[in-house]
Amino acid sequence: MNVVPIATTSSGVVAAAAFLQPVKTDLQAVEARMQAELGSDVRTISALSRHLLEAGGKRLRPAMVALAARAVNPNADPNRVATVGAAMEFVHMATLVHDDVVDNTAIRRGRPTANAVYGNGVAVLSGDYILARSMRLLALDGDLRIIRTVSEVTIDMSEGEVMEIVATGRIDLPIPEYFEILRKKTAVFVEGCCRCGAILGGADETLEEALAEYGFRIGMAFQIVDDLLDYVGDPAITGKPRGSDLRDGRATLPLLLALEEIPAERKTTLLDAFGNPNLDEEAVDAVCSVLESAGAFEKTQTLAQAHVECAKQSLALLPETPSRASLEMLAAYIAERNY
């Protein structure tokens, strides 16, 4: 079966390493701040927090805070950048913990999830603890605009997660509703990271909105590519089997686009597979063949690329700096990534 290539070389890995270079020192400070902040007198909470920190991650959220700040002002206060960057990563970590409980996920990034090790109850409450730590960091920073931004983002993310759960099992999900779930669940958080960075850098209203738009577009593209990779990605790279969304009854863009295009007699393959947890590889291949023949993979990637192009255009108002160049590289990485 021929599928749309997402990334067939190491270019994505190279880009991922390269765009972080201008804020390498900032990310080291973020990591130190996170290590110092997650201690607890309750040993189980402390152990679970360490478990999460040791799992690592790309730290894209604090990287975007730092890159946005330094794209506006190369001399932005490093202590504030580290504080807000750590707070945003804590929000991300807390949502992952909660998501893993909801989805009953046992493995993430090749390691057992917190709920798999400590149980659902401890994991949920420890996720709340990490979220509270994030709010504490933001309070210590004391910028009401940043606090308001993160509060509103957290509200949107919670609503998006609930919307996604309610939409599970709906193969007739309207595409506009799918996009609204993506907006709330993913894009507003990335937008918020960039907006917070712009505020830290002292951006005027025009530059702040430009960076916020960049973040929104990058967030949309990231999730669209993620949904595409669920069908065409290499499980050895993505870390999850192909067709996971299909088995779980999540109607994502490739499936929804195909359903709009194919005649009724060809929909049987999709309808029978949707929400079936026992699908084997042969059945997933059959679904992928239908999606590919309907042009769904190509259309999905085209939509992701359109968001990336809009993101790049949003950077035109920024001065030419290494951080702006990194944001442009990040946009290209999002469109081409294979994990």
CSV table of C-alpha atoms in Angstrom, one decimal:
chain,number,residue,atom,x,y,z
A,1,MET,CA,0.0,0.0,0.0
A,2,ASN,CA,1.3,3.5,-0.9
A,3,VAL,CA,0.8,6.1,1.7
A,4,VAL,CA,1.5,9.8,1.9
A,5,PRO,CA,5.1,10.2,3.3
A,6,ILE,CA,5.3,12.3,6.4
A,7,ALA,CA,9.0,12.1,6.8
A,8,THR,CA,11.2,9.5,5.2
A,9,THR,CA,14.6,10.9,6.2
A,10,SER,CA,16.2,12.1,9.4
A,11,SER,CA,15.3,15.8,8.5
A,12,GLY,CA,12.6,15.9,11.2
A,13,VAL,CA,15.1,14.8,13.9
A,14,VAL,CA,17.7,17.3,12.6
A,15,ALA,CA,15.1,20.1,12.7
A,16,ALA,CA,14.0,19.2,16.1
A,17,ALA,CA,17.5,19.4,17.5
A,18,ALA,CA,18.4,22.6,15.5
A,19,PHE,CA,15.4,24.7,16.4
A,20,LEU,CA,16.0,24.2,20.1
A,21,GLN,CA,19.6,25.5,20.0
A,22,PRO,CA,18.9,29.2,20.6
A,23,VAL,CA,17.0,28.4,23.8
A,24,LYS,CA,19.1,25.6,25.0
A,25,THR,CA,20.1,27.5,28.1
A,26,ASP,CA,16.5,28.5,28.8
A,27,LEU,CA,15.4,24.8,28.6
A,28,GLN,CA,18.2,23.8,31.0
A,29,ALA,CA,16.9,26.4,33.4
A,30,VAL,CA,13.3,25.1,32.9
A,31,GLU,CA,14.4,21.6,33.7
A,32,ALA,CA,16.2,22.7,36.9
A,33,ARG,CA,13.1,24.7,37.9
A,34,MET,CA,10.9,21.7,37.4
A,35,GLN,CA,13.2,19.5,39.4
A,36,ALA,CA,13.2,21.9,42.3
A,37,GLU,CA,9.5,22.5,42.3
A,38,LEU,CA,8.0,19.0,42.2
A,39,GLY,CA,9.2,17.9,45.6
A,40,SER,CA,6.5,16.8,48.2
A,41,ASP,CA,6.4,15.5,51.8
A,42,VAL,CA,4.1,12.9,50.5
A,43,ARG,CA,6.5,10.3,49.2
A,44,THR,CA,4.1,8.8,46.6
A,45,ILE,CA,3.5,12.1,45.0
A,46,SER,CA,7.2,12.8,44.9
A,47,ALA,CA,8.0,9.4,43.4
A,48,LEU,CA,5.2,9.8,40.8
A,49,SER,CA,6.5,13.3,39.9
A,50,ARG,CA,10.0,12.0,39.4
A,51,HIS,CA,8.6,9.2,37.3
A,52,LEU,CA,7.1,11.8,35.0
A,53,LEU,CA,10.2,13.9,34.8
A,54,GLU,CA,12.4,11.0,34.0
A,55,ALA,CA,10.1,10.1,31.2
A,56,GLY,CA,11.5,13.2,29.5
A,57,GLY,CA,9.7,14.6,26.4
A,58,LYS,CA,10.6,17.2,23.8
A,59,ARG,CA,9.7,20.1,26.1
A,60,LEU,CA,8.2,21.9,23.1
A,61,ARG,CA,5.8,24.0,25.3
A,62,PRO,CA,8.5,25.7,27.3
A,63,ALA,CA,10.6,25.9,24.1
A,64,MET,CA,7.8,27.9,22.4
A,65,VAL,CA,7.5,30.2,25.5
A,66,ALA,CA,11.3,30.9,25.3
A,67,LEU,CA,11.4,31.2,21.5
A,68,ALA,CA,8.5,33.6,21.4
A,69,ALA,CA,10.0,35.7,24.2
A,70,ARG,CA,13.4,35.9,22.5
A,71,ALA,CA,12.0,36.5,19.1
A,72,VAL,CA,10.6,39.7,20.5
A,73,ASN,CA,13.4,40.5,22.9
A,74,PRO,CA,16.7,38.6,22.9
A,75,ASN,CA,17.3,39.9,26.4
A,76,ALA,CA,14.0,38.8,28.0
A,77,ASP,CA,14.4,38.0,31.7
A,78,PRO,CA,15.8,34.4,31.9
A,79,ASN,CA,14.3,33.7,35.3
A,80,ARG,CA,10.8,34.6,34.2
A,81,VAL,CA,11.2,32.6,31.0
A,82,ALA,CA,12.2,29.6,33.1
A,83,THR,CA,9.4,30.1,35.6
A,84,VAL,CA,6.6,30.4,33.0
A,85,GLY,CA,8.1,27.7,30.8
A,86,ALA,CA,8.1,25.3,33.7
A,87,ALA,CA,4.6,26.2,34.5
A,88,MET,CA,3.4,25.5,31.0
A,89,GLU,CA,5.2,22.1,31.0
A,90,PHE,CA,3.5,21.3,34.3
A,91,VAL,CA,0.1,22.0,32.7
A,92,HIS,CA,1.1,19.7,29.9
A,93,MET,CA,2.3,16.9,32.2
A,94,ALA,CA,-0.9,17.1,34.3
A,95,THR,CA,-3.1,16.8,31.2
A,96,LEU,CA,-1.1,13.8,30.0
A,97,VAL,CA,-1.6,12.1,33.4
A,98,HIS,CA,-5.3,12.7,33.3
A,99,ASP,CA,-5.5,11.6,29.6
A,100,ASP,CA,-3.8,8.4,30.4
A,101,VAL,CA,-6.3,7.6,33.1
A,102,VAL,CA,-9.2,8.4,30.8
A,103,ASP,CA,-7.8,6.3,28.0
A,104,ASN,CA,-6.5,3.6,30.2
A,105,THR,CA,-3.1,4.0,28.6
A,106,ALA,CA,-0.3,1.7,30.0
A,107,ILE,CA,2.7,2.9,28.0
A,108,ARG,CA,3.9,6.3,27.0
A,109,ARG,CA,7.2,7.2,25.4
A,110,GLY,CA,8.2,3.5,26.0
A,111,ARG,CA,7.7,3.7,29.7
A,112,PRO,CA,4.8,2.6,32.0
A,113,THR,CA,2.4,5.5,32.6
A,114,ALA,CA,1.8,6.9,36.1
A,115,ASN,CA,-1.6,5.2,36.3
A,116,ALA,CA,-0.1,1.9,35.3
A,117,VAL,CA,2.4,2.1,38.1
A,118,TYR,CA,0.5,3.9,40.9
A,119,GLY,CA,-3.1,3.3,40.0
A,120,ASN,CA,-5.8,5.6,38.6
A,121,GLY,CA,-6.7,7.3,41.9
A,122,VAL,CA,-3.2,8.3,42.8
A,123,ALA,CA,-2.4,9.4,39.2
A,124,VAL,CA,-5.5,11.7,39.0
A,125,LEU,CA,-4.8,13.4,42.3
A,126,SER,CA,-1.1,13.7,41.5
A,127,GLY,CA,-2.0,15.3,38.2
A,128,ASP,CA,-4.1,17.8,40.2
A,129,TYR,CA,-1.0,18.4,42.4
A,130,ILE,CA,1.2,19.1,39.4
A,131,LEU,CA,-1.4,21.5,38.0
A,132,ALA,CA,-1.5,23.3,41.3
A,133,ARG,CA,2.3,23.6,41.2
A,134,SER,CA,1.9,25.2,37.8
A,135,MET,CA,-0.5,27.8,39.3
A,136,ARG,CA,1.9,28.4,42.1
A,137,LEU,CA,4.7,29.2,39.7
A,138,LEU,CA,2.5,31.6,37.8
A,139,ALA,CA,1.5,33.3,41.0
A,140,LEU,CA,5.1,33.7,41.9
A,141,ASP,CA,5.8,35.3,38.6
A,142,GLY,CA,2.8,37.6,39.3
A,143,ASP,CA,1.9,38.8,35.8
A,144,LEU,CA,-1.9,38.9,35.7
A,145,ARG,CA,-2.0,38.8,31.9
A,146,ILE,CA,-0.1,35.5,31.9
A,147,ILE,CA,-2.2,34.1,34.7
A,148,ARG,CA,-5.4,35.0,32.8
A,149,THR,CA,-4.0,33.5,29.6
A,150,VAL,CA,-3.1,30.2,31.2
A,151,SER,CA,-6.4,30.0,33.1
A,152,GLU,CA,-8.4,30.5,30.0
A,153,VAL,CA,-6.3,28.0,28.1
A,154,THR,CA,-6.8,25.4,30.9
A,155,ILE,CA,-10.6,25.9,30.7
A,156,ASP,CA,-10.5,25.4,26.9
A,157,MET,CA,-8.4,22.3,27.2
A,158,SER,CA,-10.8,20.8,29.8
A,159,GLU,CA,-13.8,21.5,27.6
A,160,GLY,CA,-12.0,20.0,24.5
A,161,GLU,CA,-11.2,16.8,26.4
A,162,VAL,CA,-14.8,16.4,27.4
A,163,MET,CA,-16.0,17.1,23.9
A,164,GLU,CA,-13.6,14.5,22.6
A,165,ILE,CA,-14.9,11.9,25.1
A,166,VAL,CA,-18.5,12.7,24.2
A,167,ALA,CA,-17.7,12.4,20.5
A,168,THR,CA,-16.2,9.0,20.9
A,169,GLY,CA,-18.2,6.4,18.9
A,170,ARG,CA,-19.6,9.1,16.5
A,171,ILE,CA,-18.6,8.2,13.0
A,172,ASP,CA,-21.0,11.0,11.8
A,173,LEU,CA,-19.0,13.7,13.7
A,174,PRO,CA,-19.3,16.9,11.7
A,175,ILE,CA,-15.9,18.1,10.5
A,176,PRO,CA,-16.4,21.6,12.0
A,177,GLU,CA,-17.0,19.9,15.4
A,178,TYR,CA,-13.8,17.9,14.9
A,179,PHE,CA,-11.9,21.1,14.3
A,180,GLU,CA,-13.4,22.7,17.4
A,181,ILE,CA,-12.2,19.8,19.5
A,182,LEU,CA,-8.7,20.2,18.0
A,183,ARG,CA,-8.8,23.9,18.7
A,184,LYS,CA,-9.7,23.5,22.3
A,185,LYS,CA,-7.8,20.4,23.1
A,186,THR,CA,-4.5,21.3,21.4
A,187,ALA,CA,-4.2,24.5,19.5
A,188,VAL,CA,-5.2,27.0,22.3
A,189,PHE,CA,-2.5,25.6,24.5
A,190,VAL,CA,0.3,26.1,21.9
A,191,GLU,CA,-1.3,29.6,21.2
A,192,GLY,CA,-1.1,30.3,25.0
A,193,CYS,CA,2.6,29.3,25.2
A,194,CYS,CA,3.4,31.7,22.4
A,195,ARG,CA,1.3,34.5,23.9
A,196,CYS,CA,2.9,34.1,27.3
A,197,GLY,CA,6.3,34.3,25.6
A,198,ALA,CA,5.3,37.4,23.7
A,199,ILE,CA,4.2,39.0,27.0
A,200,LEU,CA,7.5,38.0,28.7
A,201,GLY,CA,9.4,39.6,25.8
A,202,GLY,CA,7.4,42.9,26.1
A,203,ALA,CA,5.7,42.6,22.7
A,204,ASP,CA,3.3,45.2,21.6
A,205,GLU,CA,-0.3,44.1,20.7
A,206,THR,CA,0.5,43.5,17.1
A,207,LEU,CA,3.4,41.3,17.7
A,208,GLU,CA,1.6,39.5,20.5
A,209,GLU,CA,-1.3,38.6,18.3
A,210,ALA,CA,1.1,37.6,15.5
A,211,LEU,CA,2.8,35.1,17.8
A,212,ALA,CA,-0.5,33.9,19.2
A,213,GLU,CA,-1.7,33.2,15.7
A,214,TYR,CA,1.5,31.4,14.9
A,215,GLY,CA,1.0,29.2,18.0
A,216,PHE,CA,-2.6,28.5,17.1
A,217,ARG,CA,-1.7,27.4,13.6
A,218,ILE,CA,1.2,25.2,14.7
A,219,GLY,CA,-1.1,23.6,17.3
A,220,MET,CA,-3.8,22.8,14.7
A,221,ALA,CA,-1.1,21.4,12.3
A,222,PHE,CA,0.5,19.3,15.0
A,223,GLN,CA,-2.8,17.6,15.9
A,224,ILE,CA,-3.9,17.0,12.3
A,225,VAL,CA,-0.5,15.4,11.5
A,226,ASP,CA,-0.9,13.3,14.7
A,227,ASP,CA,-4.2,12.1,13.5
A,228,LEU,CA,-2.7,11.2,10.1
A,229,LEU,CA,0.2,9.4,11.7
A,230,ASP,CA,-2.3,7.1,13.5
A,231,TYR,CA,-3.0,5.6,10.0
A,232,VAL,CA,0.3,6.0,8.1
A,233,GLY,CA,3.0,6.2,10.8
A,234,ASP,CA,5.5,3.5,11.6
A,235,PRO,CA,4.5,2.0,15.0
A,236,ALA,CA,8.2,1.6,15.8
A,237,ILE,CA,8.6,5.4,15.6
A,238,THR,CA,5.2,6.6,16.8
A,239,GLY,CA,5.1,4.2,19.8
A,240,LYS,CA,1.5,3.1,19.2
A,241,PRO,CA,-0.1,0.6,16.8
A,242,ARG,CA,-1.6,1.9,13.5
A,243,GLY,CA,-5.4,2.4,13.7
A,244,SER,CA,-5.5,3.2,17.4
A,245,ASP,CA,-8.0,6.0,16.9
A,246,LEU,CA,-10.1,3.7,14.6
A,247,ARG,CA,-10.2,0.9,17.2
A,248,ASP,CA,-11.1,3.4,20.0
A,249,GLY,CA,-14.0,4.9,17.9
A,250,ARG,CA,-12.4,8.3,17.4
A,251,ALA,CA,-13.4,9.8,14.1
A,252,THR,CA,-10.5,11.9,13.0
A,253,LEU,CA,-9.9,13.9,9.8
A,254,PRO,CA,-8.7,11.2,7.4
A,255,LEU,CA,-11.8,9.0,8.2
A,256,LEU,CA,-14.2,12.0,8.1
A,257,LEU,CA,-12.9,13.2,4.7
A,258,ALA,CA,-13.1,9.7,3.2
A,259,LEU,CA,-16.7,9.3,4.4
A,260,GLU,CA,-17.6,12.5,2.5
A,261,GLU,CA,-16.1,11.2,-0.8
A,262,ILE,CA,-16.8,7.5,-1.1
A,263,PRO,CA,-20.1,5.9,-2.3
A,264,ALA,CA,-22.3,4.1,0.2
A,265,GLU,CA,-21.2,0.6,-0.9
A,266,ARG,CA,-17.6,1.4,0.0
A,267,LYS,CA,-18.4,2.7,3.4
A,268,THR,CA,-19.0,-0.8,4.8
A,269,THR,CA,-15.3,-1.4,5.4
A,270,LEU,CA,-15.1,1.8,7.5
A,271,LEU,CA,-18.3,1.3,9.4
A,272,ASP,CA,-17.4,-2.3,10.3
A,273,ALA,CA,-13.9,-1.3,11.5
A,274,PHE,CA,-14.9,1.8,13.5
A,275,GLY,CA,-14.8,1.2,17.2
A,276,ASN,CA,-13.8,-2.4,16.9
A,277,PRO,CA,-11.0,-3.0,19.5
A,278,ASN,CA,-10.2,-6.4,17.9
A,279,LEU,CA,-9.1,-5.2,14.5
A,280,ASP,CA,-6.0,-7.0,13.1
A,281,GLU,CA,-3.4,-5.5,10.9
A,282,GLU,CA,-5.1,-6.8,7.8
A,283,ALA,CA,-8.3,-5.0,8.7
A,284,VAL,CA,-6.4,-1.8,9.3
A,285,ASP,CA,-4.7,-2.1,6.0
A,286,ALA,CA,-8.1,-2.5,4.3
A,287,VAL,CA,-9.3,0.7,5.9
A,288,CYS,CA,-6.1,2.6,4.9
A,289,SER,CA,-6.6,1.4,1.3
A,290,VAL,CA,-10.1,2.9,1.3
A,291,LEU,CA,-8.9,6.2,2.9
A,292,GLU,CA,-6.0,6.5,0.5
A,293,SER,CA,-8.1,5.8,-2.6
A,294,ALA,CA,-10.5,8.5,-1.5
A,295,GLY,CA,-7.5,11.0,-1.3
A,296,ALA,CA,-8.1,11.4,2.5
A,297,PHE,CA,-4.4,11.1,3.4
A,298,GLU,CA,-3.3,13.7,0.8
A,299,LYS,CA,-6.1,16.1,1.8
A,300,THR,CA,-5.3,15.8,5.5
A,301,GLN,CA,-1.6,16.5,4.9
A,302,THR,CA,-2.6,19.5,2.6
A,303,LEU,CA,-4.7,20.9,5.4
A,304,ALA,CA,-1.9,20.6,7.9
A,305,GLN,CA,0.5,22.2,5.5
A,306,ALA,CA,-1.9,25.1,5.0
A,307,HIS,CA,-1.9,25.8,8.7
A,308,VAL,CA,1.9,25.7,8.7
A,309,GLU,CA,2.1,28.2,5.9
A,310,CYS,CA,-0.2,30.5,7.8
A,311,ALA,CA,2.0,30.1,10.8
A,312,LYS,CA,5.1,31.1,8.8
A,313,GLN,CA,3.3,34.2,7.4
A,314,SER,CA,2.5,35.3,11.0
A,315,LEU,CA,6.2,35.6,11.7
A,316,ALA,CA,6.7,38.2,8.9
A,317,LEU,CA,6.3,41.1,11.4
A,318,LEU,CA,9.0,39.8,13.7
A,319,PRO,CA,12.6,41.0,13.4
A,320,GLU,CA,15.0,38.5,11.8
A,321,THR,CA,16.7,36.8,14.8
A,322,PRO,CA,17.9,33.3,15.5
A,323,SER,CA,14.7,32.7,17.5
A,324,ARG,CA,12.5,33.7,14.6
A,325,ALA,CA,14.5,31.4,12.4
A,326,SER,CA,13.9,28.6,14.9
A,327,LEU,CA,10.2,29.2,14.9
A,328,GLU,CA,10.2,28.9,11.1
A,329,MET,CA,12.2,25.6,11.4
A,330,LEU,CA,9.7,24.4,14.0
A,331,ALA,CA,6.9,25.0,11.6
A,332,ALA,CA,8.6,22.9,9.0
A,333,TYR,CA,9.3,20.2,11.6
A,334,ILE,CA,5.6,20.0,12.5
A,335,ALA,CA,4.6,19.4,8.9
A,336,GLU,CA,7.2,16.7,8.2
A,337,ARG,CA,7.5,14.9,11.6
A,338,ASN,CA,7.0,11.2,11.7
A,339,TYR,CA,6.3,10.8,15.4
